[in-house]
Coordinates of C-alpha atoms and ligand atoms in Angstrom, one line a residue:
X1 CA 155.7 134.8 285.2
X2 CA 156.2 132.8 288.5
X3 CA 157.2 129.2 287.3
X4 CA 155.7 128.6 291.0
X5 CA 152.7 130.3 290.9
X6 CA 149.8 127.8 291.2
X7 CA 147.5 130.5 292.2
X8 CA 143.3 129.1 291.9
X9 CA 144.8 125.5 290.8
X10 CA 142.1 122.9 291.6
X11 CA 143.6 119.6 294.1
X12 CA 142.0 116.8 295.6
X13 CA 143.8 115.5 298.1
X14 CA 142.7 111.7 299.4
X15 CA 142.9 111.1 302.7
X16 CA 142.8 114.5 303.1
X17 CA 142.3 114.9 306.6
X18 CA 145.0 112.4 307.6
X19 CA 148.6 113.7 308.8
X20 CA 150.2 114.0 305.5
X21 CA 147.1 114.5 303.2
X22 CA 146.0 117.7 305.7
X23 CA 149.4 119.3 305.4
X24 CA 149.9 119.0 301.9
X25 CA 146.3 120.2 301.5
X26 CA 147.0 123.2 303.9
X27 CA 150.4 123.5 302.1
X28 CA 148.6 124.0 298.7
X29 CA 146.2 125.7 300.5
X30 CA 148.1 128.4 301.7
X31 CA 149.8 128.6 298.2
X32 CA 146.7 130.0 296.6
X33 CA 145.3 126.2 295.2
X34 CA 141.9 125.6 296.1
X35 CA 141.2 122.2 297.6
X36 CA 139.1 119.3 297.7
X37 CA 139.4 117.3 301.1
X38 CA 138.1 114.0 300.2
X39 CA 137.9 110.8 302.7
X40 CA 135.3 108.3 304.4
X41 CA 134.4 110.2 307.0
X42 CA 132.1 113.1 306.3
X43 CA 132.1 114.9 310.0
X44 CA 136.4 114.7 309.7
X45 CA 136.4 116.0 305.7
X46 CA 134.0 118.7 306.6
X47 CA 136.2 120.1 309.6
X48 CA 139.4 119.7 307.8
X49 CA 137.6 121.6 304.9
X50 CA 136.4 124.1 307.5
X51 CA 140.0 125.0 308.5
X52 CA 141.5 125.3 305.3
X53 CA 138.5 128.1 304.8
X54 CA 139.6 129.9 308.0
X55 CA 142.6 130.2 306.4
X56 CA 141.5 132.4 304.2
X57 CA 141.8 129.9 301.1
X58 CA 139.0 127.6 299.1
X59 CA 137.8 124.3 300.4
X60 CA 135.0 121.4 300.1
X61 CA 134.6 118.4 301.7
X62 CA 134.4 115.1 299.3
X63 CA 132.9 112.2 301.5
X64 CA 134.1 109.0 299.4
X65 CA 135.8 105.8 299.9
X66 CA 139.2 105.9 298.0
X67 CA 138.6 102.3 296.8
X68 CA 135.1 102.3 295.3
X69 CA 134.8 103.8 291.9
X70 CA 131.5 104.8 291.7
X71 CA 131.7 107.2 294.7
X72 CA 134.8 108.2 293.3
X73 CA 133.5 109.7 290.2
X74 CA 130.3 110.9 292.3
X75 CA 132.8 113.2 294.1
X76 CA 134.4 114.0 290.8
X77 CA 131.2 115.2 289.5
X78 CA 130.7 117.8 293.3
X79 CA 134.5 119.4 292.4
X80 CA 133.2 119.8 288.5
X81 CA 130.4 121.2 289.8
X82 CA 131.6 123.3 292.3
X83 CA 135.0 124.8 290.3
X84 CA 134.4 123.5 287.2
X85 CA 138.1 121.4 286.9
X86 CA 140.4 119.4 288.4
X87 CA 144.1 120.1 288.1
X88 CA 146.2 118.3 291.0
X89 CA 145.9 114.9 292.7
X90 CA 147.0 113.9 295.5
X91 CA 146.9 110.0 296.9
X92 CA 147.2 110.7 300.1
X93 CA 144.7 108.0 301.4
X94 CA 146.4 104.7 302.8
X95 CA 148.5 102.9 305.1
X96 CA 149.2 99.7 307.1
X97 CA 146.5 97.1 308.2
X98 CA 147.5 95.7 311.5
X99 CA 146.2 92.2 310.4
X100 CA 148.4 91.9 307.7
X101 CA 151.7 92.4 309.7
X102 CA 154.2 89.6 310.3
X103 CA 156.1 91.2 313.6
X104 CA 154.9 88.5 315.7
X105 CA 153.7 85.6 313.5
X106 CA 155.7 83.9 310.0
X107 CA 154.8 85.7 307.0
X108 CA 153.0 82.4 305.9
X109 CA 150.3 82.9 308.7
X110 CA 149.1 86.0 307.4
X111 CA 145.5 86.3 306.6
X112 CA 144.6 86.3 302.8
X113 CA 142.1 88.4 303.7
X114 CA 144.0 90.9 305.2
X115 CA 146.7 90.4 302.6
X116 CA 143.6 91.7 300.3
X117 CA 142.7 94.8 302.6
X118 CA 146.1 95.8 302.7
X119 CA 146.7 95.6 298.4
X120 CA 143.4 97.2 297.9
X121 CA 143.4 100.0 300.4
X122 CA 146.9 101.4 299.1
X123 CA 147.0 99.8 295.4
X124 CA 143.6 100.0 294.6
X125 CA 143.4 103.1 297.6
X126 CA 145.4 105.2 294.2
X127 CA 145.0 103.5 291.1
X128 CA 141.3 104.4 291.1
X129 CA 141.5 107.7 292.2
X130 CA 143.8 108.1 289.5
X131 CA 141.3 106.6 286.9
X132 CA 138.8 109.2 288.6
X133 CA 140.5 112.4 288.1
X134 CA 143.1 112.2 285.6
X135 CA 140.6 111.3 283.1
X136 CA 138.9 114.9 283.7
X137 CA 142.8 116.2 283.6
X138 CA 142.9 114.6 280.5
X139 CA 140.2 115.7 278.6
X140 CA 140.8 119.1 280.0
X141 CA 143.9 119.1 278.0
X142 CA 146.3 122.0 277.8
X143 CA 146.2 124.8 280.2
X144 CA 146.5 124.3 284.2
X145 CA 147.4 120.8 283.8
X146 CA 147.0 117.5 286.1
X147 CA 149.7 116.3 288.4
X148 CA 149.3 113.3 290.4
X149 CA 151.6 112.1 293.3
X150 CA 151.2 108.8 295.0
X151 CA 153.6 108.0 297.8
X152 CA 155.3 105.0 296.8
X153 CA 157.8 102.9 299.2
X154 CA 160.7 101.0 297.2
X155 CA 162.9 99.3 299.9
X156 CA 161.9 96.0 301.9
X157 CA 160.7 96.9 305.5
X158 CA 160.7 93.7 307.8
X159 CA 156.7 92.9 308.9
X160 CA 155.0 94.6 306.1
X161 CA 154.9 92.5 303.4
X162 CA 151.2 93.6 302.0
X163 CA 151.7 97.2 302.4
X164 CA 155.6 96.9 300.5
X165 CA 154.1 95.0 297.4
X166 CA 151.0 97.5 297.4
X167 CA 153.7 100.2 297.4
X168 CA 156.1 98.6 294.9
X169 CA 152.6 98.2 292.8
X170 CA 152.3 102.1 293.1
X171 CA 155.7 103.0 291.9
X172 CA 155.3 100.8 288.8
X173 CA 151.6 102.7 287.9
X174 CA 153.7 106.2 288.5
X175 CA 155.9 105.0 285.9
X176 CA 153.4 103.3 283.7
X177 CA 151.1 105.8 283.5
X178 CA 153.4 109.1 283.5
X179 CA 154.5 107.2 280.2
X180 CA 151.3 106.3 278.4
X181 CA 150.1 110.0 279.6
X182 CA 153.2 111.8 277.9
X183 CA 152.3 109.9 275.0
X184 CA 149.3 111.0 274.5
X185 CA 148.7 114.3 276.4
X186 CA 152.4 115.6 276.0
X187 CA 153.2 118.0 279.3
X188 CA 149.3 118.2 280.2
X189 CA 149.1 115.1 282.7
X190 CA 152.3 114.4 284.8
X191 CA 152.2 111.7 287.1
X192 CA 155.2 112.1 289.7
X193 CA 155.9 110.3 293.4
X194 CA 157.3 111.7 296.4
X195 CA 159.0 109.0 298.2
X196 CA 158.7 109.5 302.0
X197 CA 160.9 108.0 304.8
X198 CA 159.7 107.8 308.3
X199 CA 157.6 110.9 309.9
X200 CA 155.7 110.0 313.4
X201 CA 151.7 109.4 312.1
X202 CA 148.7 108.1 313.1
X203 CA 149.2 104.8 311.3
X204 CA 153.1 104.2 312.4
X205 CA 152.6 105.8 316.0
X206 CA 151.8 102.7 318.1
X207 CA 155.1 100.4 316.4
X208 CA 157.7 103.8 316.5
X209 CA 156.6 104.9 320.4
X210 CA 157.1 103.2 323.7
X211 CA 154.4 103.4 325.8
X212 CA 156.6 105.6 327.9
X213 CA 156.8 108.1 325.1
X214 CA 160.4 107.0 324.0
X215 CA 161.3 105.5 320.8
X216 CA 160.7 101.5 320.3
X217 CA 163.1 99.2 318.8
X218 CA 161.6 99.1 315.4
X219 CA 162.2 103.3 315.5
X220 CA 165.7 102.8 317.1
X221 CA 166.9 100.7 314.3
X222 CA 165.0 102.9 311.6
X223 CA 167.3 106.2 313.2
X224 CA 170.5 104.4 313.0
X225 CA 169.8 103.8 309.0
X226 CA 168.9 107.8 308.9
X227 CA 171.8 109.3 307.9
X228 CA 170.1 112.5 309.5
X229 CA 169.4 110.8 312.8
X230 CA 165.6 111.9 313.0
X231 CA 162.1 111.4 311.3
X232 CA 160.8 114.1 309.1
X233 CA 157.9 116.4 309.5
X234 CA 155.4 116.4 307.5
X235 CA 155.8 119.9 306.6
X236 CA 159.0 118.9 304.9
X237 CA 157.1 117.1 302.1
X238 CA 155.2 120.7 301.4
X239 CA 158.5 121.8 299.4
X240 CA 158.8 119.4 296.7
X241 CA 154.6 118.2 296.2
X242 CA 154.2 122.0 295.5
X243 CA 157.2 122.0 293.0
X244 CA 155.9 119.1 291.4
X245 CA 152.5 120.4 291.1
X246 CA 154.0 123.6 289.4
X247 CA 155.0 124.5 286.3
X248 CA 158.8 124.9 287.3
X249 CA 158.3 120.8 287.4
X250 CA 156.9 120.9 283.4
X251 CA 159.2 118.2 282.4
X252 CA 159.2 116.5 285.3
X253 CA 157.1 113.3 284.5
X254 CA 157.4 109.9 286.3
X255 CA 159.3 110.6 289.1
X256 CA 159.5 109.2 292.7
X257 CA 161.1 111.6 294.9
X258 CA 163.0 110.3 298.0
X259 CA 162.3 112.8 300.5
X260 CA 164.0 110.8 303.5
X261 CA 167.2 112.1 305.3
X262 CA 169.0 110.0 303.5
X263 CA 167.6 106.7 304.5
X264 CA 167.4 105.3 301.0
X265 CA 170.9 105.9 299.9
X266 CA 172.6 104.7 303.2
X267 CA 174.3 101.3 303.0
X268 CA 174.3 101.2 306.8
X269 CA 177.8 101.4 306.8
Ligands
NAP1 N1 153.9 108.2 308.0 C1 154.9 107.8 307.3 O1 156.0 107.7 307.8 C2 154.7 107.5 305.8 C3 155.8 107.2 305.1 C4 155.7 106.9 303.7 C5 154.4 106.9 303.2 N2 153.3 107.1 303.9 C6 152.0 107.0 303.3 O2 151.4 108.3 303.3 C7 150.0 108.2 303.2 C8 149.4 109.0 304.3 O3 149.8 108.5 305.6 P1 149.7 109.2 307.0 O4 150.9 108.9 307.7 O5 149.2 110.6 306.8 O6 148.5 108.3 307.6 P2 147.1 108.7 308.3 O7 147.3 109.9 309.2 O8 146.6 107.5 308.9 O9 146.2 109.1 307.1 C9 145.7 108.1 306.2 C10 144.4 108.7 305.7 O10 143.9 107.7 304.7 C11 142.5 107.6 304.9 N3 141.9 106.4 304.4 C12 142.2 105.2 304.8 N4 141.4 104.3 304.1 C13 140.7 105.0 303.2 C14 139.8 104.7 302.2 N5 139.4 103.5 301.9 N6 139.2 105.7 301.5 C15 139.6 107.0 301.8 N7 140.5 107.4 302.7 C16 141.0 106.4 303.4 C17 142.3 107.8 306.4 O11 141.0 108.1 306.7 P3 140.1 107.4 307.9 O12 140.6 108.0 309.1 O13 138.7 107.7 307.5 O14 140.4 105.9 307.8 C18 143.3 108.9 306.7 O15 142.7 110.1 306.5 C19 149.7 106.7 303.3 O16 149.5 106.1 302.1 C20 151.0 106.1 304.0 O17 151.2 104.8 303.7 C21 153.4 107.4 305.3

């Protein structure tokens, strides 16, 4: 037996047609997993979906919002339906709200508002998800288990306050709930973290390039506290989410895995 092998696994990946959440979904993808693709936009879930099936593997499109329970557990009902379980989840929906940035403006002139779209887009964006599918995982019990990996963001980043205590927030629930699932489901329902530094996306892209194509300050100074001297691909998270979603990871609960170049354990010095 292959400790890797996650061969017909079932994944939903939120924001599964964004940079990260389409090539972790094409990573599983290609390793045999069959995946849901869920996100607002139905034409963009559909095509994502679509190329994950000219790859030879499994797809479906899930149109849902990741904050709004009740479509949440509508979708959950289409994988059910369609593959009969859910094994692996993936909160890949979220990001930064432009509003809520302090760049230009004191931290105390930030909308409340915005300060609400921010929490609930990448609190809420995976907590409820998580309520969605992991209580299918856990009443499916034993057998091809559920493992759940928010990204999670642990070091203060000038201008984002919002998005860093939404982050923080997630880190805590990976903890919290990898405990109270151990508890009571044993190895069935891990809940794990990969930690990611800086990789070029659609939701950094217009703060980390110059409109000249170079790097802006804000990436400059990033760089210099990258002990590897260069943002990651996204490709490079493939590695350790398939790991964790495999059974060579079954004690491996309530994690958060740096996956950085070194940016989180560099004093700057
Ligand atoms: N890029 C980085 O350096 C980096 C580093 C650490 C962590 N992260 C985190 O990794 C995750 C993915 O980021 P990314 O860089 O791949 O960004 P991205 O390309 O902008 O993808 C974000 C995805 O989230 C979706 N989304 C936003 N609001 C949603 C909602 N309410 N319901 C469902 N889906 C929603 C977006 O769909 P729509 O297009 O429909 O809005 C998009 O597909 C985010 O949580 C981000 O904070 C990124």
């Amino acid at each position: 037996m292959n400790p890797f092998d996650i061969t017909d696994r079932v994944a939903v990946v939120t924001g599964g047609y964004g940079v990260i959440g389409s090539v972790l979904g094409r990573g599983l993808a290609a390793a045999g997993v069959r995946v849901a693709v869920l996100g607002r936009r139905s034409d963009a879930a559909n095509a994502e979906a679509e190329a994950i099936r000219a790859s030879g593997a499994d797809a479906l499109a899930l149109v849902a919002d990741a904050t709004d329970m009740d479509q949440l557990r509508a979708a959950r009902e289409e994988v059910l339906s369609a593959w009969g379980r859910v094994d692996i989840l993936i909160n890949a929906a979220g990001g930064n709200v432009s509003r809520a940035r302090s760049d230009t403006i004191s931290v105390f002139e930030i909308p409340p508002d915005a300060f609400d779209e921010v929490l609930r887009l990448n609190l809420h964006g995976t907590v409820l998800p998580t309520m969605a599918f992991a209580e299918q995982m856990a009443k499916q019990g034993r057998g091809p288990s559920g493992r759940i990996s928010p990204m999670a963001a642990v070091r203060a980043l000038s201008g984002v306050m919002g998005y860093s205590v939404a982050k923080a927030g997630i880190d805590n629930f990976t903890r919290w709930l990898a405990t109270d699932m151990a508890r009571r489901h044993g190895d069935a329902v891990r809940i794990n973290a990969i930690a990611p530094g800086f990789f070029i996306t659609t939701q950094n892209r217009n703060v980390l390039v110059a409109g000249d194509g170079g790097h802006t300050d804000r990436a400059r100074k990033i760089l210099s506290q990258t002990p590897m001297g260069r943002f990651g691909r996204p490709e490079e998270l493939v590695g350790a989410v398939h790991w964790l979603c495999s059974d060579a990871a079954s004690f491996v609960t309530g994690a958060v895995i740096p996956i950085d170049g070194g940016f989180s354990v560099f004093s700057g010095v």
